Short mmCIF file of C-alpha atoms in Angstrom, two decimals:
data_model
loop_
_atom_site.label_atom_id
_atom_site.label_comp_id
_atom_site.label_asym_id
_atom_site.label_seq_id
_atom_site.Cartn_x
_atom_site.Cartn_y
_atom_site.Cartn_z
CA UNK A 326 58.50 8.70 101.37
CA UNK A 327 59.14 4.18 100.09
CA UNK A 328 61.34 2.95 102.64
CA UNK A 329 64.35 2.45 99.89
CA UNK A 330 64.38 5.68 98.66
CA UNK A 331 64.50 7.31 102.46
CA UNK A 332 67.80 4.37 102.97
CA UNK A 333 68.80 5.33 99.50
CA UNK A 334 69.12 9.52 100.52
CA UNK A 335 70.32 8.49 104.11
CA UNK A 336 73.68 6.76 102.87
CA UNK A 337 74.30 8.90 99.21
CA UNK A 338 75.79 11.96 101.27
CA UNK A 339 78.29 8.45 103.03
CA UNK A 340 79.16 7.43 99.75
CA UNK A 341 79.96 11.52 98.61
CA UNK A 342 82.54 11.97 101.40
CA UNK A 343 83.62 8.69 101.41
CA UNK A 344 82.57 7.29 104.86
CA UNK A 345 82.89 3.54 105.15
CA UNK A 346 80.81 3.81 108.86
CA UNK A 347 77.99 2.22 107.71
CA UNK A 348 80.06 -0.91 105.45
CA UNK A 349 82.65 -1.07 108.23
CA UNK A 350 80.54 -3.61 110.68
CA UNK A 351 80.15 -6.31 107.02
CA UNK A 352 83.94 -5.52 105.94
CA UNK A 353 84.82 -7.19 109.32
CA UNK A 354 82.24 -9.93 108.58
CA UNK A 355 83.50 -10.91 105.37
CA UNK A 356 88.01 -10.61 106.30
CA UNK A 357 86.19 -13.12 109.49
CA UNK A 358 84.76 -15.65 107.53
CA UNK A 359 87.02 -15.36 104.27
CA UNK A 360 89.65 -15.61 106.56
CA UNK A 361 91.65 -12.21 104.25
CA UNK A 362 94.60 -10.80 105.46
CA UNK A 363 93.49 -6.97 105.18
CA UNK A 364 94.74 -5.04 108.41
CA UNK A 365 92.73 -1.85 109.17
CA UNK A 366 94.47 1.18 107.98
CA UNK A 367 96.49 -0.07 105.31
CA UNK A 368 95.38 1.18 101.65
CA UNK A 369 94.42 -2.97 100.79
CA UNK A 370 91.81 -2.32 103.48
CA UNK A 371 90.48 1.24 102.52
CA UNK A 372 90.11 0.18 99.27
CA UNK A 373 88.33 -2.52 100.33
CA UNK A 374 85.95 -0.29 102.51
CA UNK A 375 85.16 2.05 99.00
CA UNK A 376 84.23 -0.93 97.38
CA UNK A 377 82.12 -1.65 99.32
CA UNK A 378 81.06 1.38 99.86
CA UNK A 379 79.95 1.36 95.94
CA UNK A 380 78.42 -1.95 96.18
CA UNK A 381 76.34 -1.17 98.65
CA UNK A 382 74.95 2.24 96.70
CA UNK A 383 74.20 0.07 93.38
CA UNK A 384 72.93 -1.99 95.50
CA UNK A 385 70.38 0.50 96.89
CA UNK A 386 69.56 1.95 93.43
CA UNK A 387 68.64 -1.13 92.07
CA UNK A 388 65.93 -1.68 95.06
CA UNK A 389 64.99 1.91 95.09
CA UNK A 390 64.23 1.63 90.65
CA UNK A 391 62.12 -1.76 90.77
CA UNK A 392 60.45 -0.58 94.39
CA UNK A 393 59.58 2.06 91.33
CA UNK A 394 58.40 -0.71 88.91
CA UNK A 395 61.71 -1.36 86.14
CA UNK A 396 61.92 -4.67 87.59
CA UNK A 397 65.21 -4.58 84.73
CA UNK A 398 66.66 -2.90 86.65
CA UNK A 399 70.28 -3.57 87.54
CA UNK A 400 73.08 -0.24 88.30
CA UNK A 401 76.66 -2.34 88.83
CA UNK A 402 79.34 -1.18 91.26
CA UNK A 403 82.36 -0.07 89.62
CA UNK A 404 83.91 -3.10 90.72
CA UNK A 405 81.36 -5.34 89.08
CA UNK A 406 82.13 -3.29 85.64
CA UNK A 407 85.16 -4.48 86.12
CA UNK A 408 84.75 -7.54 86.75
CA UNK A 409 82.76 -8.47 83.99
CA UNK A 410 84.68 -6.03 81.24
CA UNK A 411 87.37 -8.12 82.51
CA UNK A 412 86.19 -11.44 81.91
CA UNK A 413 84.48 -9.78 78.80
CA UNK A 414 88.21 -9.02 77.43
CA UNK A 415 89.62 -13.06 78.78
CA UNK A 416 91.24 -14.49 75.89
CA UNK A 417 90.17 -17.50 74.55
CA UNK A 418 92.53 -21.08 75.52
CA UNK A 419 95.95 -20.41 73.29
CA UNK A 420 95.50 -16.94 72.57
CA UNK A 421 97.42 -15.18 75.19
CA UNK A 422 100.06 -13.10 75.01
CA UNK A 423 102.20 -14.96 75.92
CA UNK A 424 101.11 -18.57 73.81
CA UNK A 425 100.56 -15.77 71.22
CA UNK A 426 103.97 -14.91 71.49
CA UNK A 427 105.08 -18.70 71.03
CA UNK A 428 103.65 -19.05 68.08
CA UNK A 429 104.97 -16.34 66.50
CA UNK A 430 108.65 -17.11 68.11
CA UNK A 431 108.47 -19.80 66.00
CA UNK A 432 108.00 -18.48 63.10
CA UNK A 433 110.76 -15.69 63.50
CA UNK A 434 113.11 -18.55 64.64
CA UNK A 435 112.43 -21.03 61.04
CA UNK A 436 112.08 -17.62 59.19
CA UNK A 437 114.34 -15.48 60.67
CA UNK A 438 117.01 -17.73 61.97
CA UNK A 439 116.63 -15.81 65.07
CA UNK A 440 118.78 -17.53 67.92
CA UNK A 441 117.43 -18.62 71.40
CA UNK A 442 118.64 -16.93 73.51
CA UNK A 443 117.36 -13.10 71.58
CA UNK A 444 114.12 -15.12 71.43
CA UNK A 445 114.27 -16.25 75.94
CA UNK A 446 115.34 -11.92 75.63
CA UNK A 447 112.09 -10.97 73.83
CA UNK A 448 109.40 -13.19 75.52
CA UNK A 449 111.07 -11.53 79.21
CA UNK A 450 109.77 -7.85 77.58
CA UNK A 451 105.91 -9.73 76.17
CA UNK A 452 106.17 -11.79 80.21
CA UNK A 453 106.00 -7.70 81.30
CA UNK A 454 103.84 -6.09 79.34
CA UNK A 455 101.22 -9.23 79.85
CA UNK A 456 102.32 -8.96 83.56
CA UNK A 457 100.70 -5.36 83.29
CA UNK A 458 97.75 -5.42 81.25
CA UNK A 459 96.61 -8.81 82.78
CA UNK A 460 98.29 -11.82 81.47
CA UNK A 461 94.80 -13.63 79.87
CA UNK A 462 93.84 -10.73 78.04
CA UNK A 463 92.63 -11.11 75.14
CA UNK A 464 94.88 -9.34 72.22
CA UNK A 465 92.19 -7.31 70.82
CA UNK A 466 91.39 -6.07 73.99
CA UNK A 467 94.84 -4.16 74.19
CA UNK A 468 94.43 -0.43 72.99
CA UNK A 469 96.35 2.23 72.70
CA UNK A 470 96.05 3.49 76.01
CA UNK A 471 97.02 0.53 77.31
CA UNK A 472 100.68 0.71 75.99
CA UNK A 473 100.99 4.03 76.90
CA UNK A 474 100.67 3.66 80.00
CA UNK A 475 102.37 0.81 80.86
CA UNK A 476 104.89 3.05 78.55
CA UNK A 477 104.32 5.76 80.57
CA UNK A 478 104.86 3.52 84.18
CA UNK A 479 107.94 2.32 82.79
CA UNK A 480 109.26 5.73 82.63
CA UNK A 481 109.00 5.62 86.85
CA UNK A 482 110.87 2.45 86.93
CA UNK A 483 114.99 2.44 87.59
CA UNK A 484 116.69 0.31 85.31
CA UNK A 485 117.14 -3.01 86.14
CA UNK A 486 114.12 -3.04 88.85
CA UNK A 487 113.39 -7.00 88.91
CA UNK A 488 116.89 -7.39 91.05
CA UNK A 489 116.38 -4.90 93.11
CA UNK A 490 116.31 -6.02 96.60
CA UNK A 491 114.16 -3.31 97.62
CA UNK A 492 111.66 -3.98 95.11
CA UNK A 493 111.81 -8.04 94.70
CA UNK A 494 107.61 -9.17 94.62
CA UNK A 495 106.49 -5.74 93.67
CA UNK A 496 104.24 -5.32 90.92
CA UNK A 497 104.96 -3.19 87.91
CA UNK A 498 103.05 -0.23 89.23
CA UNK A 499 104.12 -0.26 93.19
CA UNK A 500 108.10 -0.98 91.97
CA UNK A 501 107.67 2.74 90.04
CA UNK A 502 105.48 4.78 92.65
CA UNK A 503 108.56 3.93 95.45
CA UNK A 504 110.55 4.73 92.29
CA UNK A 505 108.64 8.25 92.28
CA UNK A 506 108.79 8.48 96.24
CA UNK A 507 112.46 8.26 96.19
CA UNK A 508 113.29 10.49 93.57
CA UNK A 509 115.05 7.27 92.30
CA UNK A 510 117.18 7.39 88.43
CA UNK A 511 115.07 6.66 85.79
CA UNK A 512 114.83 3.87 82.68
CA UNK A 513 116.20 5.37 79.64
CA UNK A 514 114.50 6.32 76.70
CA UNK A 515 116.12 4.27 74.29
CA UNK A 516 115.58 1.26 76.91
CA UNK A 517 111.47 1.64 76.77
CA UNK A 518 111.80 2.24 72.91
CA UNK A 519 113.34 -1.81 72.93
CA UNK A 520 110.65 -2.57 74.66
CA UNK A 521 107.56 -1.36 72.58
CA UNK A 522 110.26 -2.60 69.91
CA UNK A 523 109.50 -6.09 70.52
CA UNK A 524 105.86 -5.67 71.60
CA UNK A 525 104.91 -4.15 68.34
CA UNK A 526 106.37 -6.99 65.61
CA UNK A 527 103.71 -10.01 67.90
CA UNK A 528 100.90 -7.18 66.73
CA UNK A 529 102.55 -6.37 63.78
CA UNK A 530 102.58 -10.21 62.81
CA UNK A 531 99.01 -10.99 64.60
CA UNK A 532 97.47 -8.49 61.38
CA UNK A 533 99.71 -10.07 58.95
CA UNK A 534 98.24 -13.83 60.56
CA UNK A 535 94.58 -11.66 59.59
CA UNK A 536 93.46 -11.49 62.95
CA UNK A 537 91.19 -8.20 63.49
CA UNK A 538 92.64 -5.47 65.16
CA UNK A 539 95.25 -2.70 64.86
CA UNK A 540 98.34 -2.25 66.41
CA UNK A 541 98.72 -0.51 69.38
CA UNK A 542 101.98 0.21 69.35
CA UNK A 543 101.75 2.64 66.76
CA UNK A 544 102.68 6.82 67.16
CA UNK A 545 104.26 5.52 70.55
CA UNK A 546 107.65 5.34 70.77
CA UNK A 547 109.65 8.41 72.04
CA UNK A 548 111.42 10.23 70.04
CA UNK A 549 114.70 9.12 70.14
CA UNK A 550 117.31 12.00 70.54
CA UNK A 551 121.00 11.70 69.76
CA UNK A 552 123.10 12.06 72.66
CA UNK A 553 127.04 10.91 73.05
CA UNK A 554 128.32 7.22 72.13
CA UNK A 555 126.93 5.25 74.17
CA UNK A 556 129.60 2.85 74.41
CA UNK A 557 133.09 5.08 73.12
CA UNK A 558 136.14 4.15 72.60
CA UNK A 559 138.89 5.12 74.74
CA UNK A 560 141.00 7.56 73.23
CA UNK A 561 144.70 7.14 73.11
CA UNK A 562 145.08 9.06 76.80
CA UNK A 563 142.72 6.46 78.45
CA UNK A 564 144.10 3.54 76.11
CA UNK A 565 147.52 4.12 77.55
CA UNK A 566 146.55 3.94 81.43
CA UNK A 567 144.96 1.09 80.21
CA UNK A 568 147.68 -0.31 79.18
CA UNK A 569 150.37 1.06 81.82
CA UNK A 570 147.70 -0.23 84.44
CA UNK A 571 148.71 -3.49 86.75
CA UNK A 572 147.18 -6.09 84.29
CA UNK A 573 149.34 -5.63 81.74
CA UNK A 574 152.56 -4.32 83.52
CA UNK A 575 152.50 -6.62 86.76
CA UNK A 576 149.34 -7.10 89.48
CA UNK A 577 149.71 -8.56 93.37
CA UNK A 578 146.99 -11.17 93.15
CA UNK A 579 144.42 -13.13 91.74
CA UNK A 580 141.47 -10.58 92.61
CA UNK A 581 143.43 -7.56 93.29
CA UNK A 582 144.67 -6.90 89.63
CA UNK A 583 144.96 -3.55 90.32
CA UNK A 584 147.47 -3.04 92.65
CA UNK A 585 150.51 -3.07 91.43
CA UNK A 586 152.81 -5.89 91.90
CA UNK A 587 154.84 -9.08 90.43
CA UNK A 588 152.61 -11.25 88.74
CA UNK A 589 151.71 -11.42 85.02
CA UNK A 590 148.29 -12.24 83.05
CA UNK A 591 148.32 -14.91 80.72
CA UNK A 592 144.53 -15.53 80.69
CA UNK A 593 141.23 -14.36 79.34
CA UNK A 594 142.24 -10.76 81.03
CA UNK A 595 145.12 -10.12 79.44
CA UNK A 596 144.33 -11.16 75.61
CA UNK A 597 140.35 -11.15 75.32
CA UNK A 598 140.70 -7.02 75.34
CA UNK A 599 143.46 -7.25 72.97
CA UNK A 600 142.03 -9.47 70.65
CA UNK A 601 138.74 -6.85 70.36
CA UNK A 602 141.29 -3.91 69.99
CA UNK A 603 143.37 -6.16 67.36
CA UNK A 604 140.70 -7.87 65.11
CA UNK A 605 137.64 -5.67 65.98
CA UNK A 606 135.59 -8.84 67.66
CA UNK A 607 133.28 -8.59 69.91
CA UNK A 608 134.12 -9.93 73.81
CA UNK A 609 131.58 -12.84 73.24
CA UNK A 610 133.27 -13.92 69.61
CA UNK A 611 136.59 -14.11 71.28
CA UNK A 612 135.35 -15.80 74.93
CA UNK A 613 134.40 -18.70 72.77
CA UNK A 614 137.27 -19.58 70.65
CA UNK A 615 139.39 -21.98 69.94
CA UNK A 616 142.53 -23.03 68.81
CA UNK A 617 142.20 -24.62 65.76
CA UNK A 618 140.28 -21.05 65.17
CA UNK A 619 143.52 -19.27 64.57
CA UNK A 620 145.55 -19.99 60.84
CA UNK A 621 147.80 -18.35 58.74
CA UNK A 622 147.15 -17.18 55.72
CA UNK A 623 148.85 -18.02 52.46
CA UNK A 624 149.31 -14.49 52.67
CA UNK A 625 150.65 -14.73 55.72
CA UNK A 626 149.04 -13.45 58.21
CA UNK A 627 147.17 -15.18 60.90
CA UNK A 628 143.93 -15.63 61.14
CA UNK A 629 141.27 -16.12 63.10
CA UNK A 630 138.19 -17.41 62.02
CA UNK A 631 134.78 -16.68 64.27
CA UNK A 632 132.90 -19.24 63.82
CA UNK A 633 128.96 -19.20 64.09
CA UNK A 634 128.76 -23.63 64.88
CA UNK A 635 126.17 -23.84 67.83
CA UNK A 636 127.13 -27.24 67.88
CA UNK A 637 130.57 -26.59 68.89
CA UNK A 638 129.06 -24.06 71.22
CA UNK A 639 129.57 -21.19 69.31
CA UNK A 640 127.41 -18.38 68.22
CA UNK A 641 127.88 -15.46 66.38
CA UNK A 642 125.39 -11.66 66.46
CA UNK A 643 125.15 -12.24 62.77
CA UNK A 644 124.70 -15.85 62.43
CA UNK A 645 127.16 -16.40 60.77
CA UNK A 646 131.12 -17.27 60.54
CA UNK A 647 133.16 -14.68 59.41
CA UNK A 648 137.25 -14.14 59.23
CA UNK A 649 139.39 -11.70 61.37
CA UNK A 650 142.82 -10.39 60.43
CA UNK A 651 144.91 -10.15 63.78
CA UNK A 652 147.35 -6.99 63.64
CA UNK A 653 151.07 -7.39 63.59
CA UNK A 654 150.98 -5.62 67.57
CA UNK A 655 148.74 -8.99 68.84
CA UNK A 656 151.63 -11.40 67.38
CA UNK A 657 154.53 -9.33 68.64
CA UNK A 658 152.79 -9.44 72.46
CA UNK A 659 153.12 -13.02 72.10
CA UNK A 660 149.43 -14.15 71.33
CA UNK A 661 150.33 -16.56 68.67
CA UNK A 662 152.51 -18.76 71.57
CA UNK A 663 150.04 -18.20 73.77
CA UNK A 664 147.80 -20.10 71.11
CA UNK A 665 150.33 -22.51 70.14
CA UNK A 666 150.56 -23.84 74.55
CA UNK A 667 146.62 -24.10 73.83
CA UNK A 668 147.01 -26.80 71.23
CA UNK A 669 148.93 -28.99 73.44
CA UNK A 670 145.18 -29.56 74.79
CA UNK A 671 144.04 -30.23 72.32
CA UNK A 672 143.40 -28.54 68.67
CA UNK A 673 139.91 -28.16 69.28
CA UNK A 674 140.57 -27.00 73.21
CA UNK A 675 138.75 -23.83 73.99
CA UNK A 676 141.48 -20.80 74.25
CA UNK A 677 139.74 -19.27 77.52
CA UNK A 678 138.46 -22.60 79.38
CA UNK A 679 137.99 -20.96 82.60
CA UNK A 680 135.61 -18.57 81.46
CA UNK A 681 131.84 -19.83 82.89
CA UNK A 682 129.22 -19.06 81.07
CA UNK A 683 125.92 -17.41 83.15
CA UNK A 684 122.35 -17.45 82.88
CA UNK A 685 122.09 -16.87 79.20
CA UNK A 686 124.81 -19.26 78.04
CA UNK A 687 126.92 -16.82 77.19
CA UNK A 688 130.93 -17.23 77.94
CA UNK A 689 131.67 -13.35 77.68
CA UNK A 690 129.47 -12.11 80.08
CA UNK A 691 131.93 -13.00 83.21
CA UNK A 692 135.35 -10.75 80.75
CA UNK A 693 131.93 -7.99 80.74
CA UNK A 694 132.29 -7.96 84.11
CA UNK A 695 134.81 -8.37 85.09
CA UNK A 696 136.55 -5.26 82.31
CA UNK A 697 133.73 -3.19 83.52
CA UNK A 698 135.14 -3.30 87.74
CA UNK A 699 138.39 -3.00 86.39
CA UNK A 700 138.05 -0.03 84.26
CA UNK A 701 136.21 1.49 87.26
CA UNK A 702 139.24 0.43 89.98
CA UNK A 703 142.39 1.75 87.91
CA UNK A 704 140.66 5.74 87.69
CA UNK A 705 139.73 5.20 83.53
CA UNK A 706 135.22 4.07 84.25
CA UNK A 707 133.27 6.38 86.09
CA UNK A 708 130.09 5.62 86.75
CA UNK A 709 127.23 4.82 83.75
CA UNK A 710 130.10 6.59 81.12
CA UNK A 711 129.57 3.78 78.67
CA UNK A 712 133.18 1.83 78.89
CA UNK A 713 133.75 -0.80 79.01
CA UNK A 714 135.16 -4.11 77.47
CA UNK A 715 134.04 -3.18 74.00
CA UNK A 716 135.62 0.11 73.67
CA UNK A 717 138.50 -1.72 73.10
CA UNK A 718 136.68 -3.16 69.70
CA UNK A 719 135.27 0.79 69.57
CA UNK A 720 139.08 1.73 69.44
CA UNK A 721 140.20 -0.05 66.32
CA UNK A 722 136.70 1.52 64.50
CA UNK A 723 138.17 5.06 65.13
CA UNK A 724 141.81 4.46 64.77
CA UNK A 725 140.26 2.28 60.72
CA UNK A 726 138.53 5.87 60.44
CA UNK A 727 141.13 8.41 61.78
CA UNK A 728 144.26 6.68 60.45
CA UNK A 729 143.25 4.33 57.45
CA UNK A 730 140.45 6.65 55.81
CA UNK A 731 137.52 3.60 55.75
CA UNK A 732 134.54 5.13 55.51
CA UNK A 733 131.72 3.55 57.96
CA UNK A 734 130.46 1.33 55.34
CA UNK A 735 133.99 -0.40 54.83
CA UNK A 736 134.09 -0.08 58.68
CA UNK A 737 131.42 -2.00 59.69
CA UNK A 738 132.85 -5.14 57.25
CA UNK A 739 135.71 -4.85 59.07
CA UNK A 740 134.19 -5.26 62.39
CA UNK A 741 132.03 -7.89 61.34
CA UNK A 742 128.61 -6.60 59.89
CA UNK A 743 127.72 -8.27 56.46
CA UNK A 744 126.46 -4.99 54.42
CA UNK A 745 122.80 -4.89 53.87
CA UNK A 746 122.82 -3.38 50.46
CA UNK A 747 121.84 -3.97 46.71
CA UNK A 748 125.18 -4.97 45.42
CA UNK A 749 126.09 -6.89 49.31
CA UNK A 750 123.46 -9.88 47.94
CA UNK A 751 125.25 -10.23 44.36
CA UNK A 752 127.63 -13.40 44.00
CA UNK A 753 128.64 -15.78 46.78
CA UNK A 754 132.15 -14.71 48.19
CA UNK A 755 131.23 -12.88 51.91
CA UNK A 756 132.49 -9.41 52.57
CA UNK A 757 135.44 -8.79 54.80
CA UNK A 758 137.89 -11.60 52.64
CA UNK A 759 141.38 -11.75 54.36
CA UNK A 760 142.16 -9.73 51.12
CA UNK A 761 140.37 -6.84 52.00
CA UNK A 762 141.47 -7.13 56.31
CA UNK A 763 145.43 -8.38 55.66
CA UNK A 764 146.29 -4.35 54.08
CA UNK A 765 143.56 -2.09 55.72
CA UNK A 766 144.95 -4.18 59.23
CA UNK A 767 148.69 -3.42 58.47
CA UNK A 768 147.58 0.14 57.77
CA UNK A 769 146.28 1.07 61.13
CA UNK A 770 148.88 2.52 63.71
CA UNK A 771 148.18 3.27 66.85
CA UNK A 772 149.37 6.48 66.74
CA UNK A 773 150.42 7.64 70.27
CA UNK A 774 149.70 4.38 71.56
CA UNK A 775 152.38 3.12 74.32
CA UNK A 776 152.12 -0.41 74.35
CA UNK A 777 153.25 -2.84 77.33
CA UNK A 778 156.95 -4.33 76.92
CA UNK A 779 157.11 -7.53 75.32
CA UNK A 780 158.58 -9.67 78.28
#
């Protein structure tokens, strides 16, 4: 028997039983010589021994084959095979996922007018996907199995896992393993679909650009199961509970708005939810209002210009300005008097200068967080029931449906959604004019709602 065959025969049983005794000495020399941080007994150390075992076995097989005359023989260990495949799958300069996304984002911004914030959030999704499949991986090498693995790994993660202190510094796979072991709550299927809805259009655009690839996301979206409205309205009983709470009747002090007292709110804490309830505008739209955005229409109705003017720090979700009509109850509660007082600071002064933008330059974040916490403290909100500042806006939508008899398309116009219908593209007049909105708002009665007394 040739000595190479003897060595191979001796090593094969050890490799088959994951006995690493013959490579432990070699492992110690490599770790010491290269200064590696691998502690015996750790998962990383055991993986290192397994890779050395596989490499040793591959080397013995190659040596034995060459001793028998096959001078071209070359048996790769799984590790070497993975490394070589990774090199073949490496993206060319300028063609990594993130680099291609940046080119794609430029096109979306130019052709579709996508907002910088939207593109920045999309980029975060692509960053996470790239970290999972390989930041320098060629897009053509990304197959459906990689997307499926990403999707299924994400399914194991808890919501906002990157913000958790106990998962800081972990890779996505490591975080998923930890979450699985601790039986943590899982990310919603709709959230995962949103991530895939960010990755998939990038591949669709590359295909349009005549890249030789297929979309690996096709067919991998979860079938969406419709459940309860994730952002529900309050309903009469809960709305009355909110309006009878200390913030509207008198509270103890700033930071203790949920406790009864004699302090009255005359700032954004009071007016932003009322603007959402009585005009249907979004929290972020209300937060950015300026004194000169409010005026009286020739019909006598008070109107509010919801401006898309990035140079003034005002943006809308649709990227267009629109008008809203204030319900008479908003005027009765003193909102116009509040606006007039703010005008003393300048016609273009912000109505709510106390609000500070978050890292995404959003003024609506602060009131959204405040109202989520406040509703919890007064016992209206429980856990992830979907109630929040947006529920005031959704309450108006329900009233438009139940009390005015509007159909959903009309409600969408009243709340600021342009209808992308065939006729919607005819003419130059925008949908949702004051002539349409004023009589509609007069018909909203808020049946059963007890509003706080006007002081």
